[in-house]
CSV table of C-alpha atoms and ligand atoms in Angstrom, one decimal:
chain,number,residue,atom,x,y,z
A,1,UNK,CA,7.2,7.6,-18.1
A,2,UNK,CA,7.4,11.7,-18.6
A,3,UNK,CA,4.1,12.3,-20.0
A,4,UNK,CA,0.7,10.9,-18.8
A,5,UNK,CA,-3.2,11.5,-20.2
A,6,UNK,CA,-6.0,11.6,-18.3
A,7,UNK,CA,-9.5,12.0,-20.2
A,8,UNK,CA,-11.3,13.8,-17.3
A,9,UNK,CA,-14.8,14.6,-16.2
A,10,UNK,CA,-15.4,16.9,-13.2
A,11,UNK,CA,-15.4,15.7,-9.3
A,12,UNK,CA,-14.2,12.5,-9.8
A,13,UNK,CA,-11.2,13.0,-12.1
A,14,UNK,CA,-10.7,16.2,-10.6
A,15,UNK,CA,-10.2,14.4,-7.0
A,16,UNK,CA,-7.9,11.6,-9.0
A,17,UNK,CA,-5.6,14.4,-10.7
A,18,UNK,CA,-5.0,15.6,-7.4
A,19,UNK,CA,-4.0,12.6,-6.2
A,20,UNK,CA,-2.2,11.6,-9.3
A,21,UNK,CA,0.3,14.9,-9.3
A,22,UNK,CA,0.9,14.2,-5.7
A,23,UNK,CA,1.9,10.5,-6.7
A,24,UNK,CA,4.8,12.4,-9.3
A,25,UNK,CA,5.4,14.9,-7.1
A,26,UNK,CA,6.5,12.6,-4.3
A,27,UNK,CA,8.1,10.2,-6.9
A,28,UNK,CA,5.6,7.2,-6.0
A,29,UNK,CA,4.6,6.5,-9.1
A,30,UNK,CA,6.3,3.4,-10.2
A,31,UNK,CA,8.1,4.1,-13.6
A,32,UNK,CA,7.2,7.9,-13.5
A,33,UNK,CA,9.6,10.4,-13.4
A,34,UNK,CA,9.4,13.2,-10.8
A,35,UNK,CA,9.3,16.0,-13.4
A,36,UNK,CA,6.3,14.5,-15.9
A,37,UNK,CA,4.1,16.2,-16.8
A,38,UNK,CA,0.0,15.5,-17.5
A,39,UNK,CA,-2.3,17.2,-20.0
A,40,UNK,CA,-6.2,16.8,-18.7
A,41,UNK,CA,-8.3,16.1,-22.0
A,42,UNK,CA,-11.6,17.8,-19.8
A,43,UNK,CA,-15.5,16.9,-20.7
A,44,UNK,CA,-17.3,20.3,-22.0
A,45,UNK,CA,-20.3,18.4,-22.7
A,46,UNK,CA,-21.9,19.6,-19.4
A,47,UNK,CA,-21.3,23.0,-20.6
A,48,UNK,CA,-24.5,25.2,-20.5
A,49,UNK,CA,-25.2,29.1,-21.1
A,50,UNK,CA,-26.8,30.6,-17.9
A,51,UNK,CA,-27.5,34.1,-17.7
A,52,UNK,CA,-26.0,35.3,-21.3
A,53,UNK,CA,-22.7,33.7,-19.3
A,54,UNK,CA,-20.9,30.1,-20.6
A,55,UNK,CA,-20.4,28.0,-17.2
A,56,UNK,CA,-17.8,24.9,-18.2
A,57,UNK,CA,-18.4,23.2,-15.3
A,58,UNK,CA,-15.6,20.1,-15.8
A,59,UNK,CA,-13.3,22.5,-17.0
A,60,UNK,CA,-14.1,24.9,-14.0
A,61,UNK,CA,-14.2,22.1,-11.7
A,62,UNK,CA,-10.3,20.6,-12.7
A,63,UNK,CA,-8.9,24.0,-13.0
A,64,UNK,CA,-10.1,25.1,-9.3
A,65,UNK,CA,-8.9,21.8,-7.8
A,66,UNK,CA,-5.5,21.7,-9.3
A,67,UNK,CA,-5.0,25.5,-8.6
A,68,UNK,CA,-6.7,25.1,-5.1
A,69,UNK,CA,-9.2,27.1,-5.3
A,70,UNK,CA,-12.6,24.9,-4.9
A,71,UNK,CA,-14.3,24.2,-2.7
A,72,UNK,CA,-13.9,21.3,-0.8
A,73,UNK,CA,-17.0,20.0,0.5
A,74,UNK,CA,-19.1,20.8,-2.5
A,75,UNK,CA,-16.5,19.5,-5.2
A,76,UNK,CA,-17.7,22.4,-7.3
A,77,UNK,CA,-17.3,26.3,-7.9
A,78,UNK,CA,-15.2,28.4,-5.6
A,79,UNK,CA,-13.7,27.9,-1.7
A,80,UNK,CA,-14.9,31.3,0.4
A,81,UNK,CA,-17.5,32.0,-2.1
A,82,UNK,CA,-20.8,34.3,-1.5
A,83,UNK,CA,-24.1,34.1,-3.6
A,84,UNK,CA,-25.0,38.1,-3.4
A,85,UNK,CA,-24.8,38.0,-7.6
A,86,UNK,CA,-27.4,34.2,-7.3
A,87,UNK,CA,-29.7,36.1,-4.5
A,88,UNK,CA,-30.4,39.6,-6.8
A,89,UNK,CA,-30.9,37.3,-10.0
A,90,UNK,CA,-33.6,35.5,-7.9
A,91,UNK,CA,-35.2,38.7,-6.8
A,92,UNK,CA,-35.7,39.9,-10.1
A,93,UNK,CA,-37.6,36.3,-10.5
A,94,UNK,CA,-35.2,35.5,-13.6
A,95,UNK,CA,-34.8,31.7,-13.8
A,96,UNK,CA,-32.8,29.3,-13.6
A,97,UNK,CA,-32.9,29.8,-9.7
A,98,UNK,CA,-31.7,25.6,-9.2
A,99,UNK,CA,-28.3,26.6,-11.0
A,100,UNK,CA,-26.1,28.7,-8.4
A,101,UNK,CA,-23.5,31.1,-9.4
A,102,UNK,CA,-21.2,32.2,-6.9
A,103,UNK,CA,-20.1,35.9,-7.3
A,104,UNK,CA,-15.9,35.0,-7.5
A,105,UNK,CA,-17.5,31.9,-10.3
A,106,UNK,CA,-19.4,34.8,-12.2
A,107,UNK,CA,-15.9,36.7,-12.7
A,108,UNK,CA,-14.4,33.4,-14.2
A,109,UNK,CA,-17.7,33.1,-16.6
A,110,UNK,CA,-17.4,37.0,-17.6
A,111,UNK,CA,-14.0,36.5,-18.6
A,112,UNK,CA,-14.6,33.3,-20.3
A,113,UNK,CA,-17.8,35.1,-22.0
A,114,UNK,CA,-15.6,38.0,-23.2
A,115,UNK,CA,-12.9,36.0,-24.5
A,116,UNK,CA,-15.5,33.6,-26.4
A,117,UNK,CA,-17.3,37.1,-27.7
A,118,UNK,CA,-14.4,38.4,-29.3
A,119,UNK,CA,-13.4,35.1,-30.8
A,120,UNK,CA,-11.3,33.8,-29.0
A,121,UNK,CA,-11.7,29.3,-29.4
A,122,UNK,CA,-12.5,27.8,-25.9
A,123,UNK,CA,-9.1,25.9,-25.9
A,124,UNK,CA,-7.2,29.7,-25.8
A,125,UNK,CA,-10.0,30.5,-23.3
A,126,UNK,CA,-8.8,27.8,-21.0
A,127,UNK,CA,-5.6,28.5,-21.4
A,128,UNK,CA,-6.1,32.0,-20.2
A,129,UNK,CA,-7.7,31.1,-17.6
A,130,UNK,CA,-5.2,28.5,-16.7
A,131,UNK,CA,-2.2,31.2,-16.6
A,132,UNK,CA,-3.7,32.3,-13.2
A,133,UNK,CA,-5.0,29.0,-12.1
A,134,UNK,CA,-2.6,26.3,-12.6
A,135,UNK,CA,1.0,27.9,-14.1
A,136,UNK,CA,1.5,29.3,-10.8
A,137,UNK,CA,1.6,25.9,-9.2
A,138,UNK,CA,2.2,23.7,-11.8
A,139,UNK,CA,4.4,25.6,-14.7
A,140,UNK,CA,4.5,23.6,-17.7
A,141,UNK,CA,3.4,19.9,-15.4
A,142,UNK,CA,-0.2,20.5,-16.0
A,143,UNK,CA,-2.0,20.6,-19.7
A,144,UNK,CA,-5.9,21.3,-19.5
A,145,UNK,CA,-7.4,21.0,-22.7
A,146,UNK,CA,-11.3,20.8,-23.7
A,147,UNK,CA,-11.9,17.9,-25.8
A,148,UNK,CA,-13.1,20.1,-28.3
A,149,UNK,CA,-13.7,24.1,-29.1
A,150,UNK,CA,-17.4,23.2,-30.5
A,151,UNK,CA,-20.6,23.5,-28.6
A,152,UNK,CA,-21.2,20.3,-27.7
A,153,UNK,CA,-23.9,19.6,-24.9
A,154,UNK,CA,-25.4,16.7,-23.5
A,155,UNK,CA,-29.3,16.6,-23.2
A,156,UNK,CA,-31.5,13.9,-21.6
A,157,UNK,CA,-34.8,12.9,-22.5
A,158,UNK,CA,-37.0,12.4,-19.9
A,159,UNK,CA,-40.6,10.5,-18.8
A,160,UNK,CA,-43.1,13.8,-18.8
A,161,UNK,CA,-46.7,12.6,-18.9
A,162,UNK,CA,-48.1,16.3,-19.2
A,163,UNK,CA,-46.2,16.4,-22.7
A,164,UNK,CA,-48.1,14.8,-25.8
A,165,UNK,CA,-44.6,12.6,-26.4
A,166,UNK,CA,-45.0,11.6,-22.9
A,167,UNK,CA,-41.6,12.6,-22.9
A,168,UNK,CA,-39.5,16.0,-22.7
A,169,UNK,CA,-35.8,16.9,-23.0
A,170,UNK,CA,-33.9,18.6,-20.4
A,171,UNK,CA,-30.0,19.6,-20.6
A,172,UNK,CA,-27.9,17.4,-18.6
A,173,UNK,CA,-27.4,20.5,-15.8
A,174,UNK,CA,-31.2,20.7,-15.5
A,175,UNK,CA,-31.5,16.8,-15.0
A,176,UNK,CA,-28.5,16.6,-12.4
A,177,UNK,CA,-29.2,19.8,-10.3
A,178,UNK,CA,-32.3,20.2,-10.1
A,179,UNK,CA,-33.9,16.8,-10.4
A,180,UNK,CA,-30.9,15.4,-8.9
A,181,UNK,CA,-30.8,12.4,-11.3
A,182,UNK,CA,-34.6,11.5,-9.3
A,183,UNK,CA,-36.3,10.5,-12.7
A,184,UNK,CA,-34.8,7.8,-15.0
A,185,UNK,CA,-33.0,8.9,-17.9
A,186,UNK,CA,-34.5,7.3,-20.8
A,187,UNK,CA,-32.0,8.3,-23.6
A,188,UNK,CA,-28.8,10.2,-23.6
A,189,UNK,CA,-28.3,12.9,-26.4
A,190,UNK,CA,-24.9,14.7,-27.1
A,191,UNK,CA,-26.2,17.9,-29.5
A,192,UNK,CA,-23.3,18.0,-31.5
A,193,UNK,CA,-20.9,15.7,-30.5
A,194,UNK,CA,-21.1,13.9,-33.9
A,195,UNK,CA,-20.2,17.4,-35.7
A,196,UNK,CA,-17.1,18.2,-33.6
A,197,UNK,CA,-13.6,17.9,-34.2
A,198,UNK,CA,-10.7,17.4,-31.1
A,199,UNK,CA,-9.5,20.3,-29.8
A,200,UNK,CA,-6.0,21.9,-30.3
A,201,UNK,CA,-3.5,19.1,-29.5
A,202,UNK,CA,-5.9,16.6,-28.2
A,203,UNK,CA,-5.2,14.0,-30.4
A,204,UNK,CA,-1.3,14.1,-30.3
A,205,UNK,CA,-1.4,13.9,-26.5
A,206,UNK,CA,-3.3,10.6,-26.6
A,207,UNK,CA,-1.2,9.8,-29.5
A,208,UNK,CA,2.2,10.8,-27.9
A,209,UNK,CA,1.6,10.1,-24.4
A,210,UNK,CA,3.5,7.4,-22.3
A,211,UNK,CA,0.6,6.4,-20.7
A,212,UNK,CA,-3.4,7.5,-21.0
A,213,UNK,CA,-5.4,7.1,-18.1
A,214,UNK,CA,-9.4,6.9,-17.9
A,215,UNK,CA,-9.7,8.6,-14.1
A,216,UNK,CA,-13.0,7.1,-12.2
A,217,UNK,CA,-15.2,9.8,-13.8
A,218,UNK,CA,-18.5,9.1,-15.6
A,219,UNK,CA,-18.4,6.6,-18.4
A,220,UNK,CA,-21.3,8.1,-19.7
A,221,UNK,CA,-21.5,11.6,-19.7
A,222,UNK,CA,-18.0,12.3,-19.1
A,223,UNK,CA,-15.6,10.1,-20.6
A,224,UNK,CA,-18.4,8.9,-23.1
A,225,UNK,CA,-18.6,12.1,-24.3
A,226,UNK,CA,-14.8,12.5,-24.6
A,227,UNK,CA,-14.4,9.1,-25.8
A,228,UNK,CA,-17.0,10.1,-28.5
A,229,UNK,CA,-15.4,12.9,-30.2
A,230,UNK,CA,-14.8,12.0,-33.4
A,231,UNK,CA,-11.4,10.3,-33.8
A,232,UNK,CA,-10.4,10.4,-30.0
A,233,UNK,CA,-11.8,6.8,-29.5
A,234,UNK,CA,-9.6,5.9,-32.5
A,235,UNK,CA,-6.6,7.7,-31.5
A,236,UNK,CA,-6.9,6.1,-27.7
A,237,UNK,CA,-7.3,2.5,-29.6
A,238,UNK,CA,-4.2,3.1,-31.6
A,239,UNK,CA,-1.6,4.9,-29.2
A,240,UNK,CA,1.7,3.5,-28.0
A,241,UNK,CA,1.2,4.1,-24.7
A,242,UNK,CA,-0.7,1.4,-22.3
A,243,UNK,CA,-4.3,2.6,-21.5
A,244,UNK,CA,-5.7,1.8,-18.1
A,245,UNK,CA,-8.9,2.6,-16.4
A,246,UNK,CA,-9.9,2.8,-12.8
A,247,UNK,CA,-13.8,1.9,-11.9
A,248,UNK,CA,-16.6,4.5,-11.3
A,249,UNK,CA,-18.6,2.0,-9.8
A,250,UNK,CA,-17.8,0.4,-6.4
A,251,UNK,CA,-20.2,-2.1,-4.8
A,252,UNK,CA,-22.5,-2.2,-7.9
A,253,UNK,CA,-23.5,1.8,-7.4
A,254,UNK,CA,-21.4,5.3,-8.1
A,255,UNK,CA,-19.4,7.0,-5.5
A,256,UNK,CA,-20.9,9.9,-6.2
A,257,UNK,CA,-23.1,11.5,-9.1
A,258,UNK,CA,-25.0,9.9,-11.2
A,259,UNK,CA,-23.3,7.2,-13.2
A,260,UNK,CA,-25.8,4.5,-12.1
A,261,UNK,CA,-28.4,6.3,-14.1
A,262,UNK,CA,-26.6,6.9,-17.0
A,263,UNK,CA,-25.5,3.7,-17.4
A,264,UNK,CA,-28.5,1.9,-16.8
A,265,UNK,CA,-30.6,4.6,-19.8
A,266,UNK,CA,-27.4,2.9,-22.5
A,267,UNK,CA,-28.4,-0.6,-20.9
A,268,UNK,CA,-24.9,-1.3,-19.3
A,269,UNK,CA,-24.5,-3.3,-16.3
A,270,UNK,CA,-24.2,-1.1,-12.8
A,271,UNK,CA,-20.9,-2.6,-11.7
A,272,UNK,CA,-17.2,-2.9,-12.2
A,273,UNK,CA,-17.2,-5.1,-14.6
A,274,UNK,CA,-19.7,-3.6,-16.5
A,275,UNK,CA,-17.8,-0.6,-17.0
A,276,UNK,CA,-14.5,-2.1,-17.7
A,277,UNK,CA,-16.4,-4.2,-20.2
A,278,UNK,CA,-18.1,-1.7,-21.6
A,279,UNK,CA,-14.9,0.2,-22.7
A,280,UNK,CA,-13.6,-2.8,-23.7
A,281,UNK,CA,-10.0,-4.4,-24.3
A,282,UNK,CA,-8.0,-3.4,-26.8
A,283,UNK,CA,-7.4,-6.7,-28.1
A,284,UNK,CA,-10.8,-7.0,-28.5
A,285,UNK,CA,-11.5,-3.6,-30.1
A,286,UNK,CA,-12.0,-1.8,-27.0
A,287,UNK,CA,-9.5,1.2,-25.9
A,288,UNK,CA,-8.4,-0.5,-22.0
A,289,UNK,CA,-5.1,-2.5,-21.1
A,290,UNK,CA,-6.2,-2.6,-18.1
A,291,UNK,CA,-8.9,-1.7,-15.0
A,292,UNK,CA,-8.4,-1.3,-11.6
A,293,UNK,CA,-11.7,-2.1,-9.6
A,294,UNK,CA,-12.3,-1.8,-6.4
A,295,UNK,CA,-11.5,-4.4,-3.0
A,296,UNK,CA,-15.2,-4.8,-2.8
A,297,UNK,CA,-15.5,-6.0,-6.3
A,298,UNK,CA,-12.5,-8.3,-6.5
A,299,UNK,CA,-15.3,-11.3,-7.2
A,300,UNK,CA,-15.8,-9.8,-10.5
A,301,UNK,CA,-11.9,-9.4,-11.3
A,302,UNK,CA,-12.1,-12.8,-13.5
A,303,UNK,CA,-14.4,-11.6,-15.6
A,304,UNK,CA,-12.2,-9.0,-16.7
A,305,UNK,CA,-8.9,-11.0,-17.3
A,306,UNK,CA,-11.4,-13.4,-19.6
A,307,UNK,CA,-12.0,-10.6,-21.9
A,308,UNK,CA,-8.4,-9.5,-22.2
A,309,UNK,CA,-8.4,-7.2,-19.4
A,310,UNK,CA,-4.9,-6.8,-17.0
A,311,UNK,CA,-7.1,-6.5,-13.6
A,312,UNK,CA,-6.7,-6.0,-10.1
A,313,UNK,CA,-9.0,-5.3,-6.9
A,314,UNK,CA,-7.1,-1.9,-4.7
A,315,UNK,CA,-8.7,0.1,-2.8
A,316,UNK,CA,-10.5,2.7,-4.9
A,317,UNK,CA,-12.0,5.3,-2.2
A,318,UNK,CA,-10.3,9.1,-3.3
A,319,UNK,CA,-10.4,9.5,0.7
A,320,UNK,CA,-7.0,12.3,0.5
A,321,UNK,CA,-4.1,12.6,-1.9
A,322,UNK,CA,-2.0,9.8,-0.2
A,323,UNK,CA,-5.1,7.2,-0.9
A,324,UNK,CA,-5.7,8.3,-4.8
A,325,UNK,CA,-1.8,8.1,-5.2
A,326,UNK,CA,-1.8,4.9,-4.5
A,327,UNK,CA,-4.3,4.3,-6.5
A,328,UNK,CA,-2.6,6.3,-9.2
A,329,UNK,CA,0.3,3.6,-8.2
A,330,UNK,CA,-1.6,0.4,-8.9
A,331,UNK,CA,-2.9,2.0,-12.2
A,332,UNK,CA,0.7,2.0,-13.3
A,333,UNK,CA,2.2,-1.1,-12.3
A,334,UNK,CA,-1.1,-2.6,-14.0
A,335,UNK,CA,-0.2,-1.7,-17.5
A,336,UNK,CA,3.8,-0.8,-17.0
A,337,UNK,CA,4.5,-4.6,-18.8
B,401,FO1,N1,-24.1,21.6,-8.8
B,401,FO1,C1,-25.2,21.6,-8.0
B,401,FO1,O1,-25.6,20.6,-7.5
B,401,FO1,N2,-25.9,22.8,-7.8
B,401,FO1,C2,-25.5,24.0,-8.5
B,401,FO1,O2,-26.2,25.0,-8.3
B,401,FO1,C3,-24.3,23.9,-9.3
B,401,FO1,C4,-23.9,25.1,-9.9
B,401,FO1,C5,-22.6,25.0,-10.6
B,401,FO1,C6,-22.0,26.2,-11.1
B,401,FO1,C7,-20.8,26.1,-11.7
B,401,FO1,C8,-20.2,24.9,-11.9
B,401,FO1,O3,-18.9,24.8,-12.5
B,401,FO1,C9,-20.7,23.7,-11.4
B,401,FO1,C10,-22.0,23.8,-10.7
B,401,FO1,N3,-22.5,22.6,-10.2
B,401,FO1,C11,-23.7,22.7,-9.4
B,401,FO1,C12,-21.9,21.3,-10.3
B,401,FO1,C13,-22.1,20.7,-11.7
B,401,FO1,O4,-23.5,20.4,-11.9
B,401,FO1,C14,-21.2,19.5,-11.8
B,401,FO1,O5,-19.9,20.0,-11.6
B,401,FO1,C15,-21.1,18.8,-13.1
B,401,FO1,O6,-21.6,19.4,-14.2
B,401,FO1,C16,-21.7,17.4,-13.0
B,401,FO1,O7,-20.6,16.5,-13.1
């Protein structure tokens, strides 16, 4: 294998790209040479425009990782940041105060801005951004693309009993920062998602990879989304390469986030299974060969090879680079038939 997809959200397929290029770099990938490379497809559905400035927080989120620059106990925005740009915004009373910008994270949003301003499509943006971020480390071994250069954003429709609908729509950043996914979710809406087209060389690195990879990121909001581009499903349903998946869910609840909740407002089952199942086989019009769940869910590893499914129960905990490799391992020896 010399080139390998991964359909990526933020944290969690941030944390498993990490572990992932360790795996090649170290050669421990089974099948994998040591110079492959990896394009990121990257969710921009969580992408929201805060103070006149567009924040891409999955892009954001894989680029700082890979080029080392997050920070590591908040998963998000910059390592060694300070907040003096966040504090002055909130003594001038201007809202949102619940979404933080960090003043070396402001720099990355005023270049993205500028770039965006002048016309420049979000997939040249990235790539701009990626020349300081990742080339340095990674040359040509790492690909970020967004899944697509349209405004696409995900919204979520909450229970609001001082509303005449009884109900009232917040943007997904609004319903995961500041409620912290506290309120059930009662539908999921993707403004725009249906409109947009794949980004610049999207499709022909699903279509031409040697293997695509579905990292434990949401199913909902962050694969879902990807997944729901308009032709991406297709093009992940038809490509050569094997597909394989590793489970969000461990021990029936999310590692971290908020997949439980988005799962449960599209009525799929909070669990391994119900994941794996609900992307499907490919034999069965799905887009997996094959999910990886975790040791604690091996009991439900049966009801995956019954619906066409390659399974197997590994430790799925992203505890350091060695642990995800291995996991990156086990992905690949699952579907390398
Ligand atoms: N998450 C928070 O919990 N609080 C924040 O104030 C916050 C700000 C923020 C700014 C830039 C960015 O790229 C990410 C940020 N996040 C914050 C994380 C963000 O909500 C998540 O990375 C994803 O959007 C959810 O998967």
């Amino acid at each position: 294998m010399r080139n390998i997809t991964v359909l990526s959200g933020g944290m969690g397929g941030a944390r498993f790209l990490q572990g992932l290029l360790h795996g090649i770099g170290s050669g421990t990938l089974p099948g994998v040479s040591p110079d492959a490379w990896v394009t990121v497809v990257a969710n921009t559905a969580d992408d929201l425009w805060v103070h006149g400035l567009k924040v891409c927080p999955d892009l954001d989120t894989v680029m700082y990782t890979l080029g080392d620059g997050i920070d590591p106990e908040r998963g998000w925005g910059r390592r060694d940041e300070t907040w003096s740009v966040r504090t002055e915004l909130a003594e001038y009373g201007v809202e949102p105060t619940w979404f933080g910008l960090g003043d070396r994270d402001v720099a990355t949003h005023l270049v993205r801005t500028q770039m965006l301003d002048a016309g420049y499509p979000l997939s040249q943006v990235t790539e701009a951004l990626c020349r300081r971020w990742l080339d340095p480390v990674w040359g040509a071994g790492v690909r970020l693309l967004p899944m697509t250069d349209d405004r696409v954003e995900t919204h979520v429709a909450i229970a609001d009993p001082d509303s005449p609908s009884g109900r009232r729509v917040v943007h997904f950043q609004e319903y995961w920062v500041r409620l912290r996914a506290q309120v059930p979710a009662e539908t999921v809406v993707v403004v725009g998602l249906e409109e947009s087209t794949p980004g610049p060389g999207v499709i022909d690195a699903i279509t031409d990879a040697d293997l695509v990879v579905l990292p434990p990121s949401n199913p909902v909001v962050s694969v879902g989304t990807i997944l729901g581009v308009p032709r991406v499903r297709e093009a992940v349903a038809a490509t050569r390469a094997p597909v394989v998946g590793l489970s969000p869910i461990v021990g029936g609840t999310h590692v971290r986030g908020m997949a439980e909740q988005m799962l449960t407002s599209i009525g799929v089952e909070v669990s391994a299974a119900g994941v794996g199942l609900h992307y499907g086989a490919r034999s069965d019009g799905g887009v997996l060969d094959g999910w990886l769940v975790d040791e604690r869910d091996a009991d439900q590893v049966p009801r995956l090879t019954g619906a066409g499914l390659a399974c197997r129960a590994v430790p799925l905990m992203m505890t350091d680079p060695d642990a995800t490799a291995a996991m990156a391992a086990a992905a690949v020896q699952l579907v390398a038939g």
